[in-house]
């Protein structure tokens, strides 16, 4: 593949920023963020340097699962604005070089969706077969995604005396993917938002979506994803599919479409995210190194989406029970900081006791790993959670813009806010955009710098991962290698300074190492051996620069 022009596969070197309209910026001061508010913040996002905005669900919804319970796939929640406001955001973002992708939540609908309302009315409803009904729950019932909140994935409907399936909450009945009409509706929904200018979709709960109902043979369930990707390519030359697939690597590869690709373009790396926290808890990068070593190469054109935190619980479901316990003890010692027996409801900075060295080391790592970094709003300023809000809501508090009323998010009275602000050391008084904008040493400026660095180093997004041995146990040394260039990165997971030897293999005589976060240049001997120092929780990015290298970035 010729990769001098990387624009067609923009997602391979994008910086994605996820936000929820309702908690980002409130323009009409009713306490709920809105599209008009976001439109006023596009310049902030452009200045931060992100290149792709991922909008969490903004569709009409009873809002019993933060909008992931949709009652109209084509609508806009009237609290947030209308289609005109939506198009203004897309247009303004595009003008500033930012693409917009939107959440596609089609594994289920809300039980208030007109399809389900009709389906429930009678077994003869035209929409009955849009959902999954059984006289009795199957013998091998699959476990619920929300243990402690749901007991079963089958709910009895007394009116028509059958059970319907809901892998998530009982107010989220599963759509029947085996019904061709349902597939057509999903494709039509995709076509609709593409026509309004979006550049792709973050597909919710993909493995559940394509799984055929119990006892139904659909042939290869991946056919649907392939069809969806083909449809996308026909309608738009540059739209991407980013999938939520929290499965072991080997299974994730199938969701890229195997080695040939043709399904999802991007998938979150849930495995390495979980290993990262285990490594942080142990001050030892081995677990992360193992995960990265096991991470399969992606097919041409596809990419891993790297992330540290998202809007859900920090799931630790892929760790062993003992490992999960270690992470719980280190980062969520209190029961109220945990949820579903598998996850943590905190943001990163409070988990790391606000230690700026450790926090920066983690984000340096995020932006240096091969793949596409994804930020959750507020990470760039180090927002904390509000532990008074139960469950996943703790990390879904309003964006903190200033130290003024409601953190500058809304001028309404605090009691009317869509979610309460965090208190203590993480309140808007301490953590806000305005303060950090004016402080060159702030986390915001640091993240902004990382984003710039990532954007002028396309080898990171396009590169193959390399892992190197070091002489210091606490240090992760990895590299990215691509025809666009080569870079090595070192991260110290310990609280002590270290001096370490790294060997990257033979290089051409005259090859230099250029520090990408400072002025230092070092000669590398032909055997590719180098000794480096790292501060406590320190990190370095070094470009391997062969003789005659003309890059300036
Ligand atoms: C995904 C979302 C989560 C939501 C669930 C059901 O896992 O990330 O927030 O609750 O799907 O739609």
Short mmCIF file of C-alpha atoms in Angstrom, two decimals, residues 27-317:
data_model
loop_
_atom_site.label_atom_id
_atom_site.label_comp_id
_atom_site.label_asym_id
_atom_site.label_seq_id
_atom_site.Cartn_x
_atom_site.Cartn_y
_atom_site.Cartn_z
CA UNK A 27 -26.18 27.31 25.53
CA UNK A 28 -29.77 28.01 26.61
CA UNK A 29 -29.07 27.64 30.33
CA UNK A 30 -31.68 25.01 31.08
CA UNK A 31 -29.05 22.87 32.83
CA UNK A 32 -28.66 20.45 29.90
CA UNK A 33 -25.82 20.73 27.38
CA UNK A 34 -26.89 21.20 23.78
CA UNK A 35 -25.70 21.29 20.16
CA UNK A 36 -25.60 25.09 20.20
CA UNK A 37 -23.27 24.92 23.20
CA UNK A 38 -21.01 22.42 21.48
CA UNK A 39 -20.90 24.62 18.37
CA UNK A 40 -19.39 27.34 20.58
CA UNK A 41 -16.70 24.93 21.74
CA UNK A 42 -15.52 23.65 18.37
CA UNK A 43 -12.71 26.20 18.34
CA UNK A 44 -11.54 24.91 21.70
CA UNK A 45 -11.44 21.38 20.27
CA UNK A 46 -9.64 22.57 17.14
CA UNK A 47 -7.07 24.32 19.29
CA UNK A 48 -6.64 21.16 21.38
CA UNK A 49 -5.84 19.49 18.08
CA UNK A 50 -8.34 16.64 17.94
CA UNK A 51 -9.35 15.53 14.46
CA UNK A 52 -12.45 13.45 15.10
CA UNK A 53 -15.36 14.05 17.41
CA UNK A 54 -17.37 11.04 18.61
CA UNK A 55 -20.83 12.08 19.76
CA UNK A 56 -22.47 9.80 22.28
CA UNK A 57 -26.21 9.18 21.71
CA UNK A 58 -28.17 12.39 21.18
CA UNK A 59 -31.36 10.75 19.89
CA UNK A 60 -34.82 10.97 21.48
CA UNK A 61 -34.76 8.72 24.50
CA UNK A 62 -36.47 8.09 27.83
CA UNK A 63 -32.86 8.42 29.04
CA UNK A 64 -32.81 5.45 31.36
CA UNK A 65 -29.38 4.36 30.07
CA UNK A 66 -27.87 7.77 29.35
CA UNK A 67 -29.38 7.85 25.86
CA UNK A 68 -28.33 4.32 24.91
CA UNK A 69 -32.06 3.56 25.00
CA UNK A 70 -33.28 5.15 21.78
CA UNK A 71 -36.91 5.76 20.85
CA UNK A 72 -36.27 7.24 17.38
CA UNK A 73 -33.15 6.44 15.34
CA UNK A 74 -33.70 9.45 13.07
CA UNK A 75 -34.44 12.11 15.66
CA UNK A 76 -32.62 14.54 17.93
CA UNK A 77 -33.47 14.71 21.63
CA UNK A 78 -35.36 18.04 21.76
CA UNK A 79 -33.50 19.04 24.95
CA UNK A 80 -30.30 19.12 22.89
CA UNK A 81 -31.53 20.96 19.81
CA UNK A 82 -32.81 19.96 16.39
CA UNK A 83 -31.44 18.74 13.07
CA UNK A 84 -30.50 22.29 12.15
CA UNK A 85 -28.30 22.58 15.24
CA UNK A 86 -26.81 19.17 14.47
CA UNK A 87 -25.86 20.22 10.94
CA UNK A 88 -24.33 23.46 12.28
CA UNK A 89 -22.04 21.42 14.50
CA UNK A 90 -21.03 19.09 11.65
CA UNK A 91 -20.37 22.04 9.35
CA UNK A 92 -18.40 24.05 11.90
CA UNK A 93 -16.33 21.00 12.84
CA UNK A 94 -15.58 20.20 9.19
CA UNK A 95 -14.51 23.77 8.62
CA UNK A 96 -11.93 23.37 11.41
CA UNK A 97 -10.69 20.05 10.03
CA UNK A 98 -12.63 17.90 12.50
CA UNK A 99 -14.71 14.92 11.38
CA UNK A 100 -17.73 13.80 13.37
CA UNK A 101 -18.74 10.22 14.08
CA UNK A 102 -21.89 9.25 15.96
CA UNK A 103 -22.96 6.39 18.17
CA UNK A 104 -24.96 3.72 16.35
CA UNK A 105 -26.94 1.85 18.99
CA UNK A 106 -28.93 -0.78 17.10
CA UNK A 107 -28.53 -3.91 19.19
CA UNK A 108 -31.72 -2.81 20.91
CA UNK A 109 -34.25 0.01 21.12
CA UNK A 110 -35.91 1.63 24.06
CA UNK A 111 -39.13 -0.08 25.11
CA UNK A 112 -40.76 3.26 24.24
CA UNK A 113 -39.72 2.98 20.59
CA UNK A 114 -42.90 2.84 18.44
CA UNK A 115 -41.74 -0.51 17.01
CA UNK A 116 -41.70 -2.10 20.44
CA UNK A 117 -44.88 -0.38 21.57
CA UNK A 118 -46.60 -1.94 18.56
CA UNK A 119 -44.80 -5.29 18.91
CA UNK A 120 -46.01 -5.59 22.48
CA UNK A 121 -49.62 -4.89 21.62
CA UNK A 122 -50.22 -8.16 19.83
CA UNK A 123 -48.50 -11.24 18.51
CA UNK A 124 -49.86 -10.21 15.09
CA UNK A 125 -48.19 -6.80 15.07
CA UNK A 126 -46.18 -6.03 11.94
CA UNK A 127 -43.31 -5.18 14.29
CA UNK A 128 -43.59 -8.29 16.48
CA UNK A 129 -40.73 -9.99 14.66
CA UNK A 130 -38.51 -6.92 14.99
CA UNK A 131 -37.76 -8.27 18.46
CA UNK A 132 -36.87 -11.67 19.90
CA UNK A 133 -39.80 -13.51 21.51
CA UNK A 134 -39.99 -16.98 23.07
CA UNK A 135 -42.69 -18.90 24.94
CA UNK A 136 -40.06 -19.87 27.51
CA UNK A 137 -36.54 -18.56 28.12
CA UNK A 138 -34.04 -20.99 26.51
CA UNK A 139 -32.42 -23.55 28.77
CA UNK A 140 -28.93 -22.03 28.36
CA UNK A 141 -29.68 -18.50 29.28
CA UNK A 142 -26.79 -16.10 28.64
CA UNK A 143 -25.68 -13.93 31.56
CA UNK A 144 -26.89 -10.36 31.86
CA UNK A 145 -24.45 -7.51 31.14
CA UNK A 146 -25.63 -5.69 34.25
CA UNK A 147 -25.40 -8.13 37.18
CA UNK A 148 -26.90 -6.65 40.30
CA UNK A 149 -29.28 -4.54 38.22
CA UNK A 150 -30.86 -7.23 36.05
CA UNK A 151 -31.50 -10.85 37.00
CA UNK A 152 -32.19 -12.30 33.55
CA UNK A 153 -31.99 -11.41 29.86
CA UNK A 154 -35.60 -12.52 29.35
CA UNK A 155 -38.61 -10.53 30.45
CA UNK A 156 -42.18 -11.83 30.52
CA UNK A 157 -44.76 -9.71 28.75
CA UNK A 158 -48.12 -10.50 30.36
CA UNK A 159 -50.29 -9.06 27.60
CA UNK A 160 -49.10 -11.44 24.90
CA UNK A 161 -47.76 -14.04 27.30
CA UNK A 162 -44.28 -14.41 25.82
CA UNK A 163 -40.77 -13.50 26.88
CA UNK A 164 -38.65 -10.95 25.02
CA UNK A 165 -34.86 -10.87 25.03
CA UNK A 166 -32.83 -7.96 26.43
CA UNK A 167 -29.09 -8.46 26.85
CA UNK A 168 -28.88 -5.05 28.56
CA UNK A 169 -31.65 -3.48 30.69
CA UNK A 170 -35.18 -4.82 30.46
CA UNK A 171 -36.24 -1.47 29.04
CA UNK A 172 -33.87 -2.17 26.10
CA UNK A 173 -35.47 -5.01 24.10
CA UNK A 174 -33.04 -6.59 21.62
CA UNK A 175 -33.72 -6.09 17.94
CA UNK A 176 -33.99 -9.29 15.92
CA UNK A 177 -31.02 -9.18 13.56
CA UNK A 178 -32.35 -12.30 11.81
CA UNK A 179 -35.24 -10.25 10.42
CA UNK A 180 -34.23 -8.73 7.05
CA UNK A 181 -36.51 -5.76 7.71
CA UNK A 182 -34.53 -4.94 10.84
CA UNK A 183 -31.30 -5.11 8.87
CA UNK A 184 -32.79 -2.78 6.27
CA UNK A 185 -33.81 -0.32 8.97
CA UNK A 186 -30.27 -0.31 10.40
CA UNK A 187 -28.76 0.33 6.99
CA UNK A 188 -31.30 3.10 6.33
CA UNK A 189 -30.38 4.74 9.64
CA UNK A 190 -26.71 4.66 8.66
CA UNK A 191 -27.57 6.18 5.28
CA UNK A 192 -29.57 8.94 6.93
CA UNK A 193 -26.78 10.20 9.21
CA UNK A 194 -24.22 9.86 6.42
CA UNK A 195 -26.38 12.12 4.31
CA UNK A 196 -26.25 14.69 7.12
CA UNK A 197 -22.47 14.67 6.91
CA UNK A 198 -21.10 12.30 9.54
CA UNK A 199 -17.83 10.52 8.83
CA UNK A 200 -18.67 7.24 10.49
CA UNK A 201 -20.10 5.45 13.48
CA UNK A 202 -19.06 4.08 16.81
CA UNK A 203 -21.07 0.87 16.84
CA UNK A 204 -22.37 -0.10 20.23
CA UNK A 205 -22.11 -3.65 21.57
CA UNK A 206 -21.09 -5.23 18.24
CA UNK A 207 -20.79 -8.89 19.30
CA UNK A 208 -24.31 -8.77 20.77
CA UNK A 209 -25.63 -6.99 17.70
CA UNK A 210 -24.53 -9.63 15.19
CA UNK A 211 -25.25 -12.65 17.41
CA UNK A 212 -28.33 -14.43 15.98
CA UNK A 213 -31.15 -15.20 18.40
CA UNK A 214 -30.94 -18.53 20.20
CA UNK A 215 -31.71 -21.43 17.88
CA UNK A 216 -31.61 -19.34 14.67
CA UNK A 217 -29.05 -20.21 12.00
CA UNK A 218 -28.01 -17.09 10.15
CA UNK A 219 -25.03 -18.56 8.36
CA UNK A 220 -22.02 -16.38 9.08
CA UNK A 221 -23.13 -13.60 11.45
CA UNK A 222 -20.22 -11.49 10.18
CA UNK A 223 -21.96 -11.18 6.80
CA UNK A 224 -24.00 -8.36 8.29
CA UNK A 225 -20.93 -6.34 9.27
CA UNK A 226 -19.39 -6.91 5.85
CA UNK A 227 -22.60 -5.74 4.17
CA UNK A 228 -22.70 -2.69 6.41
CA UNK A 229 -19.12 -1.76 5.58
CA UNK A 230 -19.78 -2.21 1.85
CA UNK A 231 -22.87 -0.03 2.09
CA UNK A 232 -20.84 2.62 3.87
CA UNK A 233 -18.18 2.55 1.18
CA UNK A 234 -20.81 2.97 -1.53
CA UNK A 235 -22.42 5.94 0.19
CA UNK A 236 -19.32 7.72 1.41
CA UNK A 237 -15.73 7.54 0.32
CA UNK A 238 -14.31 8.11 3.77
CA UNK A 239 -16.68 6.86 6.46
CA UNK A 240 -15.30 4.65 9.23
CA UNK A 241 -16.72 2.04 11.56
CA UNK A 242 -15.34 2.02 15.10
CA UNK A 243 -16.61 -0.97 17.03
CA UNK A 244 -17.10 -1.71 20.70
CA UNK A 245 -15.90 -5.32 20.87
CA UNK A 246 -14.70 -6.29 24.31
CA UNK A 247 -13.39 -9.76 23.44
CA UNK A 248 -10.02 -11.55 23.46
CA UNK A 249 -7.72 -10.54 20.59
CA UNK A 250 -8.23 -13.66 18.46
CA UNK A 251 -11.97 -13.03 18.35
CA UNK A 252 -11.47 -9.32 17.72
CA UNK A 253 -9.54 -10.18 14.58
CA UNK A 254 -12.74 -11.71 13.16
CA UNK A 255 -14.48 -8.36 13.66
CA UNK A 256 -11.87 -6.65 11.48
CA UNK A 257 -12.90 -9.24 8.88
CA UNK A 258 -9.95 -11.55 9.51
CA UNK A 259 -6.66 -10.85 7.80
CA UNK A 260 -8.40 -9.53 4.69
CA UNK A 261 -10.37 -6.89 6.55
CA UNK A 262 -13.68 -5.58 5.25
CA UNK A 263 -15.61 -5.23 8.51
CA UNK A 264 -14.78 -2.80 11.32
CA UNK A 265 -12.08 -0.22 10.58
CA UNK A 266 -11.28 0.41 14.22
CA UNK A 267 -11.72 -1.50 17.44
CA UNK A 268 -11.00 -0.43 20.97
CA UNK A 269 -8.15 -2.34 22.57
CA UNK A 270 -9.92 -3.40 25.75
CA UNK A 271 -7.30 -6.04 26.50
CA UNK A 272 -4.34 -3.66 26.70
CA UNK A 273 -6.41 -1.06 28.53
CA UNK A 274 -7.07 -3.58 31.30
CA UNK A 275 -3.44 -4.75 31.31
CA UNK A 276 -2.35 -1.13 31.64
CA UNK A 277 -4.17 -0.77 34.96
CA UNK A 278 -2.68 -4.01 36.24
CA UNK A 279 0.77 -2.69 35.29
CA UNK A 280 0.06 0.62 37.00
CA UNK A 281 -1.11 -1.16 40.14
CA UNK A 282 2.11 -3.22 40.18
CA UNK A 283 4.50 -0.46 39.02
CA UNK A 284 5.63 -3.08 36.54
CA UNK A 285 4.93 -2.90 32.80
CA UNK A 286 5.13 -6.70 32.24
CA UNK A 287 1.37 -7.26 32.02
CA UNK A 288 0.99 -4.50 29.46
CA UNK A 289 4.01 -5.72 27.53
CA UNK A 290 2.46 -9.20 27.35
CA UNK A 291 -0.82 -7.82 26.14
CA UNK A 292 0.84 -5.70 23.48
CA UNK A 293 2.94 -8.65 22.38
CA UNK A 294 -0.23 -10.70 21.95
CA UNK A 295 -2.04 -7.97 20.03
CA UNK A 296 -2.50 -9.21 16.47
CA UNK A 297 -1.41 -7.14 13.50
CA UNK A 298 -4.46 -5.47 11.96
CA UNK A 299 -5.43 -5.92 8.33
CA UNK A 300 -4.48 -3.17 5.88
CA UNK A 301 -6.50 -0.06 6.53
CA UNK A 302 -7.68 -1.09 10.01
CA UNK A 303 -6.46 0.22 13.35
CA UNK A 304 -6.56 -0.32 17.09
CA UNK A 305 -8.26 2.45 19.03
CA UNK A 306 -6.26 2.99 22.21
CA UNK A 307 -7.91 4.43 25.28
CA UNK A 308 -7.36 4.93 28.99
CA UNK A 309 -10.90 5.66 30.15
CA UNK A 310 -14.34 5.79 28.58
CA UNK A 311 -17.88 6.68 29.62
CA UNK A 312 -18.59 3.23 31.06
CA UNK A 313 -17.16 1.48 34.07
CA UNK A 314 -13.43 0.79 33.77
CA UNK A 315 -14.04 -2.84 33.01
CA UNK A 316 -11.56 -5.40 34.32
CA UNK A 317 -13.52 -8.40 33.09
#
